[in-house]
């Protein structure tokens, strides 16, 4: 799996994503069910950190966020 | 080892990243650095903190990569991605080579603040070791183009 596939899987898969939006440093994601989010797997996929607040999960991936978000959208 | 001087993109007050109201920057998740709380003097021009190629350019944030591969992120305000570019005028294009101190973005820190967002500007040494950034500028006033910190790499 490439990075985008790993991150999507760790967020609980395409069905769990409400919205995914890139910022300069992170993917801002809203999920249906935050219990399906696997922080360990996100870090294993290369995330520098994960900041969760309810169903909003910010995956810190650095400046490649826009490229990764496009790749994830292509998978969905 | 080389020493890279990273310049302040705007005039303002130097603050530690720990004071930035965003956990990604405050916890140095994308790298160490310093932040500038910009002067609220109306429309202002943010300049390039280092010379290099503009490898990522958003209206509210940009990354310059130096010739030897150091990446420096400048992020104009917190949560400013939500403004979708409104109030930010770019003077360069992605892929352009810029010199240190060259104008990059015109914006208005006071307007960002009036919209309920912090206009503080984290300047980040991407992928740097935490101890490789030497704070040259003590917390306090800084001029645009003044040395903000030195990155040993």
mmCIF file of C-alpha atoms in Angstrom:
data_model
loop_
_atom_site.group_PDB
_atom_site.id
_atom_site.type_symbol
_atom_site.label_atom_id
_atom_site.label_comp_id
_atom_site.label_asym_id
_atom_site.label_seq_id
_atom_site.Cartn_x
_atom_site.Cartn_y
_atom_site.Cartn_z
ATOM 1 C CA UNK A 1 0.000 0.000 0.000
ATOM 2 C CA UNK A 2 1.203 3.507 -0.673
ATOM 3 C CA UNK A 3 0.975 6.316 1.859
ATOM 4 C CA UNK A 4 -2.463 7.524 0.739
ATOM 5 C CA UNK A 5 -3.902 3.982 0.893
ATOM 6 C CA UNK A 6 -2.401 3.424 4.339
ATOM 7 C CA UNK A 7 -3.785 6.700 5.676
ATOM 8 C CA UNK A 8 -7.229 6.057 4.209
ATOM 9 C CA UNK A 9 -7.308 2.568 5.732
ATOM 10 C CA UNK A 10 -6.159 3.933 9.113
ATOM 11 C CA UNK A 11 -8.983 6.494 9.032
ATOM 12 C CA UNK A 12 -11.465 3.635 8.806
ATOM 13 C CA UNK A 13 -11.723 3.468 5.030
ATOM 14 C CA UNK A 14 -13.547 5.575 2.458
ATOM 15 C CA UNK A 15 -16.962 4.854 3.995
ATOM 16 C CA UNK A 16 -15.865 6.465 7.256
ATOM 17 C CA UNK A 17 -14.797 9.764 5.674
ATOM 18 C CA UNK A 18 -17.226 12.678 5.761
ATOM 19 C CA UNK A 19 -14.733 15.188 4.452
ATOM 20 C CA UNK A 20 -11.015 15.425 3.867
ATOM 21 C CA UNK A 21 -9.300 18.736 3.293
ATOM 22 C CA UNK A 22 -5.603 19.512 2.988
ATOM 23 C CA UNK A 23 -3.918 22.361 4.815
ATOM 24 C CA UNK A 24 -0.267 23.422 4.553
ATOM 25 C CA UNK A 25 0.804 20.881 7.167
ATOM 26 C CA UNK A 26 -2.047 18.436 7.711
ATOM 27 C CA UNK A 27 -5.096 16.623 6.470
ATOM 28 C CA UNK A 28 -8.203 17.937 8.186
ATOM 29 C CA UNK A 29 -10.589 15.022 8.208
ATOM 30 C CA UNK A 30 -14.090 14.574 9.486
ATOM 31 C CA UNK A 31 -15.127 10.973 10.078
ATOM 32 C CA UNK A 32 -18.423 9.284 10.875
ATOM 33 C CA UNK A 33 -17.007 7.041 13.609
ATOM 34 C CA UNK A 34 -13.824 8.146 15.391
ATOM 35 C CA UNK A 35 -13.459 4.707 17.025
ATOM 36 C CA UNK A 36 -12.476 3.348 13.588
ATOM 37 C CA UNK A 37 -9.453 5.679 13.443
ATOM 38 C CA UNK A 38 -6.175 3.908 14.145
ATOM 39 C CA UNK A 39 -3.625 6.488 15.327
ATOM 40 C CA UNK A 40 -0.826 3.946 15.480
ATOM 41 C CA UNK A 41 -1.419 2.979 11.871
ATOM 42 C CA UNK A 42 -1.525 6.647 10.854
ATOM 43 C CA UNK A 43 1.899 7.162 12.424
ATOM 44 C CA UNK A 44 3.147 3.974 10.787
ATOM 45 C CA UNK A 45 1.984 5.459 7.467
ATOM 46 C CA UNK A 46 4.263 8.434 8.065
ATOM 47 C CA UNK A 47 2.109 10.895 10.000
ATOM 48 C CA UNK A 48 4.139 13.082 12.393
ATOM 49 C CA UNK A 49 1.202 13.254 14.724
ATOM 50 C CA UNK A 50 -2.565 12.953 15.031
ATOM 51 C CA UNK A 51 -4.795 15.495 16.737
ATOM 52 C CA UNK A 52 -8.345 14.318 17.371
ATOM 53 C CA UNK A 53 -11.304 16.232 18.714
ATOM 54 C CA UNK A 54 -14.534 14.289 18.451
ATOM 55 C CA UNK A 55 -15.107 13.335 14.822
ATOM 56 C CA UNK A 56 -12.509 15.804 13.536
ATOM 57 C CA UNK A 57 -9.151 14.141 13.044
ATOM 58 C CA UNK A 58 -6.124 16.138 11.940
ATOM 59 C CA UNK A 59 -3.404 13.990 10.455
ATOM 60 C CA UNK A 60 -0.113 15.867 10.444
ATOM 61 C CA UNK A 61 1.815 14.873 7.336
ATOM 62 C CA UNK A 62 3.791 18.028 6.543
ATOM 63 C CA UNK A 63 3.723 20.055 3.315
ATOM 64 C CA UNK A 64 2.879 17.013 1.180
ATOM 65 C CA UNK A 65 -0.659 17.206 2.591
ATOM 66 C CA UNK A 66 -2.190 18.537 -0.625
ATOM 67 C CA UNK A 67 -0.626 15.765 -2.731
ATOM 68 C CA UNK A 68 -1.706 13.068 -0.267
ATOM 69 C CA UNK A 69 -5.246 14.494 -0.098
ATOM 70 C CA UNK A 70 -5.512 14.351 -3.888
ATOM 71 C CA UNK A 71 -4.271 10.753 -3.845
ATOM 72 C CA UNK A 72 -6.815 9.840 -1.161
ATOM 73 C CA UNK A 73 -9.648 11.494 -3.084
ATOM 74 C CA UNK A 74 -8.636 9.446 -6.123
ATOM 75 C CA UNK A 75 -9.054 6.290 -4.006
ATOM 76 C CA UNK A 76 -12.517 7.216 -2.777
ATOM 77 C CA UNK B 1 27.714 21.514 8.740
ATOM 78 C CA UNK B 2 26.186 24.626 7.264
ATOM 79 C CA UNK B 3 24.475 27.485 9.020
ATOM 80 C CA UNK B 4 21.299 28.733 7.408
ATOM 81 C CA UNK B 5 19.991 32.104 8.542
ATOM 82 C CA UNK B 6 16.198 32.154 8.506
ATOM 83 C CA UNK B 7 14.767 35.661 8.289
ATOM 84 C CA UNK B 8 11.633 37.124 9.825
ATOM 85 C CA UNK B 9 8.976 37.343 7.071
ATOM 86 C CA UNK B 10 7.264 40.349 8.647
ATOM 87 C CA UNK B 11 7.984 42.932 11.323
ATOM 88 C CA UNK B 12 6.560 42.052 14.686
ATOM 89 C CA UNK B 13 7.343 40.412 17.978
ATOM 90 C CA UNK B 14 9.196 37.104 18.205
ATOM 91 C CA UNK B 15 7.370 34.428 20.145
ATOM 92 C CA UNK B 16 8.155 30.795 20.949
ATOM 93 C CA UNK B 17 6.286 28.139 18.999
ATOM 94 C CA UNK B 18 4.863 26.935 22.308
ATOM 95 C CA UNK B 19 2.819 30.151 22.389
ATOM 96 C CA UNK B 20 1.221 29.526 18.988
ATOM 97 C CA UNK B 21 -2.478 28.635 19.422
ATOM 98 C CA UNK B 22 -2.290 25.485 17.324
ATOM 99 C CA UNK B 23 -1.081 22.116 18.631
ATOM 100 C CA UNK B 24 0.676 21.128 15.407
ATOM 101 C CA UNK B 25 3.003 24.131 15.592
ATOM 102 C CA UNK B 26 3.136 24.437 19.381
ATOM 103 C CA UNK B 27 4.238 20.808 19.729
ATOM 104 C CA UNK B 28 6.711 21.214 16.848
ATOM 105 C CA UNK B 29 5.118 18.283 15.001
ATOM 106 C CA UNK B 30 6.387 19.515 11.622
ATOM 107 C CA UNK B 31 9.657 20.886 12.954
ATOM 108 C CA UNK B 32 11.281 23.435 15.268
ATOM 109 C CA UNK B 33 11.426 27.156 14.644
ATOM 110 C CA UNK B 34 10.064 30.421 15.970
ATOM 111 C CA UNK B 35 6.974 32.512 15.353
ATOM 112 C CA UNK B 36 6.404 36.194 14.712
ATOM 113 C CA UNK B 37 3.373 37.988 16.069
ATOM 114 C CA UNK B 38 3.024 40.563 13.270
ATOM 115 C CA UNK B 39 2.646 44.301 13.711
ATOM 116 C CA UNK B 40 -0.970 45.326 13.112
ATOM 117 C CA UNK B 41 -0.230 48.168 10.730
ATOM 118 C CA UNK B 42 -2.714 47.385 7.995
ATOM 119 C CA UNK B 43 -1.701 45.807 4.711
ATOM 120 C CA UNK B 44 1.710 44.150 4.959
ATOM 121 C CA UNK B 45 4.031 42.178 2.714
ATOM 122 C CA UNK B 46 5.438 38.870 3.929
ATOM 123 C CA UNK B 47 8.915 38.225 2.535
ATOM 124 C CA UNK B 48 10.847 35.026 1.874
ATOM 125 C CA UNK B 49 12.760 33.889 4.990
ATOM 126 C CA UNK B 50 15.389 32.082 2.888
ATOM 127 C CA UNK B 51 16.535 31.943 -0.727
ATOM 128 C CA UNK B 52 15.415 28.955 -2.756
ATOM 129 C CA UNK B 53 12.623 27.429 -4.774
ATOM 130 C CA UNK B 54 8.974 27.956 -3.889
ATOM 131 C CA UNK B 55 8.048 24.276 -3.693
ATOM 132 C CA UNK B 56 4.626 24.742 -2.060
ATOM 133 C CA UNK B 57 2.560 27.874 -2.344
ATOM 134 C CA UNK B 58 -0.846 28.384 -0.779
ATOM 135 C CA UNK B 59 -2.318 31.852 -0.301
ATOM 136 C CA UNK B 60 -1.773 31.580 3.460
ATOM 137 C CA UNK B 61 1.349 29.436 3.634
ATOM 138 C CA UNK B 62 4.428 28.581 1.631
ATOM 139 C CA UNK B 63 7.463 26.327 1.675
ATOM 140 C CA UNK B 64 10.824 27.370 0.249
ATOM 141 C CA UNK B 65 13.461 24.740 -0.368
ATOM 142 C CA UNK B 66 17.053 25.941 -0.406
ATOM 143 C CA UNK B 67 19.563 24.761 -3.025
ATOM 144 C CA UNK B 68 20.918 22.189 -0.561
ATOM 145 C CA UNK B 69 17.494 20.834 0.355
ATOM 146 C CA UNK B 70 16.445 22.632 3.534
ATOM 147 C CA UNK B 71 12.707 23.289 3.649
ATOM 148 C CA UNK B 72 11.328 26.312 5.489
ATOM 149 C CA UNK B 73 7.584 26.692 6.059
ATOM 150 C CA UNK B 74 6.027 30.108 6.627
ATOM 151 C CA UNK B 75 2.403 29.961 7.788
ATOM 152 C CA UNK B 76 0.507 33.272 7.816
ATOM 153 C CA UNK B 77 -1.878 33.033 10.728
ATOM 154 C CA UNK B 78 -3.672 30.096 12.310
ATOM 155 C CA UNK B 79 -6.602 28.331 10.611
ATOM 156 C CA UNK B 80 -6.208 30.789 7.736
ATOM 157 C CA UNK B 81 -6.754 27.945 5.248
ATOM 158 C CA UNK B 82 -10.435 28.614 6.024
ATOM 159 C CA UNK B 83 -10.158 32.017 4.338
ATOM 160 C CA UNK B 84 -9.630 30.203 1.015
ATOM 161 C CA UNK B 85 -7.197 32.828 -0.171
ATOM 162 C CA UNK B 86 -9.401 35.830 0.484
ATOM 163 C CA UNK B 87 -7.274 38.771 1.559
ATOM 164 C CA UNK B 88 -4.010 37.203 0.352
ATOM 165 C CA UNK B 89 -2.294 38.431 -2.813
ATOM 166 C CA UNK B 90 0.568 36.319 -4.135
ATOM 167 C CA UNK B 91 3.600 37.869 -5.828
ATOM 168 C CA UNK B 92 5.294 34.656 -6.924
ATOM 169 C CA UNK B 93 4.242 31.310 -8.392
ATOM 170 C CA UNK B 94 4.926 27.763 -7.262
ATOM 171 C CA UNK B 95 8.233 26.639 -8.728
ATOM 172 C CA UNK B 96 9.724 30.143 -8.825
ATOM 173 C CA UNK B 97 13.170 30.798 -7.438
ATOM 174 C CA UNK B 98 13.117 33.550 -4.844
ATOM 175 C CA UNK B 99 15.819 35.447 -3.009
ATOM 176 C CA UNK B 100 15.777 35.887 0.760
ATOM 177 C CA UNK B 101 13.730 38.957 1.601
ATOM 178 C CA UNK B 102 11.760 38.918 -1.681
ATOM 179 C CA UNK B 103 8.051 39.818 -1.406
ATOM 180 C CA UNK B 104 5.843 36.711 -1.425
ATOM 181 C CA UNK B 105 2.366 37.565 -0.142
ATOM 182 C CA UNK B 106 0.497 40.765 0.651
ATOM 183 C CA UNK B 107 -2.033 40.349 3.462
ATOM 184 C CA UNK B 108 -3.507 42.172 6.416
ATOM 185 C CA UNK B 109 -2.752 40.721 9.859
ATOM 186 C CA UNK B 110 -5.251 43.047 11.544
ATOM 187 C CA UNK B 111 -8.025 41.874 9.200
ATOM 188 C CA UNK B 112 -7.190 38.232 9.969
ATOM 189 C CA UNK B 113 -7.412 39.030 13.664
ATOM 190 C CA UNK B 114 -10.677 40.935 13.184
ATOM 191 C CA UNK B 115 -12.039 37.744 11.587
ATOM 192 C CA UNK B 116 -11.395 35.875 14.823
ATOM 193 C CA UNK B 117 -8.154 34.129 13.870
ATOM 194 C CA UNK B 118 -4.650 34.548 15.220
ATOM 195 C CA UNK B 119 -2.362 36.244 12.667
ATOM 196 C CA UNK B 120 0.771 34.764 14.303
ATOM 197 C CA UNK B 121 3.276 33.393 11.800
ATOM 198 C CA UNK B 122 5.115 30.166 12.598
ATOM 199 C CA UNK B 123 8.385 29.859 10.660
ATOM 200 C CA UNK B 124 9.398 26.208 10.685
ATOM 201 C CA UNK B 125 12.604 24.330 9.862
ATOM 202 C CA UNK B 126 10.947 21.301 8.262
ATOM 203 C CA UNK B 127 12.244 17.878 9.248
ATOM 204 C CA UNK B 128 14.930 19.471 11.422
ATOM 205 C CA UNK B 129 16.240 17.951 14.614
ATOM 206 C CA UNK B 130 14.867 19.862 17.629
ATOM 207 C CA UNK B 131 18.312 21.004 18.739
ATOM 208 C CA UNK B 132 19.470 22.163 15.278
ATOM 209 C CA UNK B 133 17.672 25.483 15.484
ATOM 210 C CA UNK B 134 19.479 28.212 17.342
ATOM 211 C CA UNK B 135 17.272 31.077 18.416
ATOM 212 C CA UNK B 136 19.221 34.115 17.333
ATOM 213 C CA UNK B 137 16.459 36.558 17.995
ATOM 214 C CA UNK B 138 15.387 36.761 21.585
ATOM 215 C CA UNK B 139 11.701 37.185 22.205
ATOM 216 C CA UNK B 140 10.906 40.780 21.391
ATOM 217 C CA UNK B 141 10.678 43.059 18.366
ATOM 218 C CA UNK B 142 12.059 41.964 14.983
ATOM 219 C CA UNK B 143 12.213 43.723 11.599
ATOM 220 C CA UNK B 144 11.185 42.069 8.357
ATOM 221 C CA UNK B 145 14.340 40.501 6.942
ATOM 222 C CA UNK B 146 16.063 40.405 10.340
ATOM 223 C CA UNK B 147 17.571 37.058 11.332
ATOM 224 C CA UNK B 148 14.924 35.105 13.208
ATOM 225 C CA UNK B 149 16.935 31.961 13.849
ATOM 226 C CA UNK B 150 19.898 30.027 12.556
ATOM 227 C CA UNK B 151 19.503 26.440 11.391
ATOM 228 C CA UNK B 152 22.587 24.237 11.733
ATOM 229 C CA UNK B 153 22.449 21.425 9.224
#
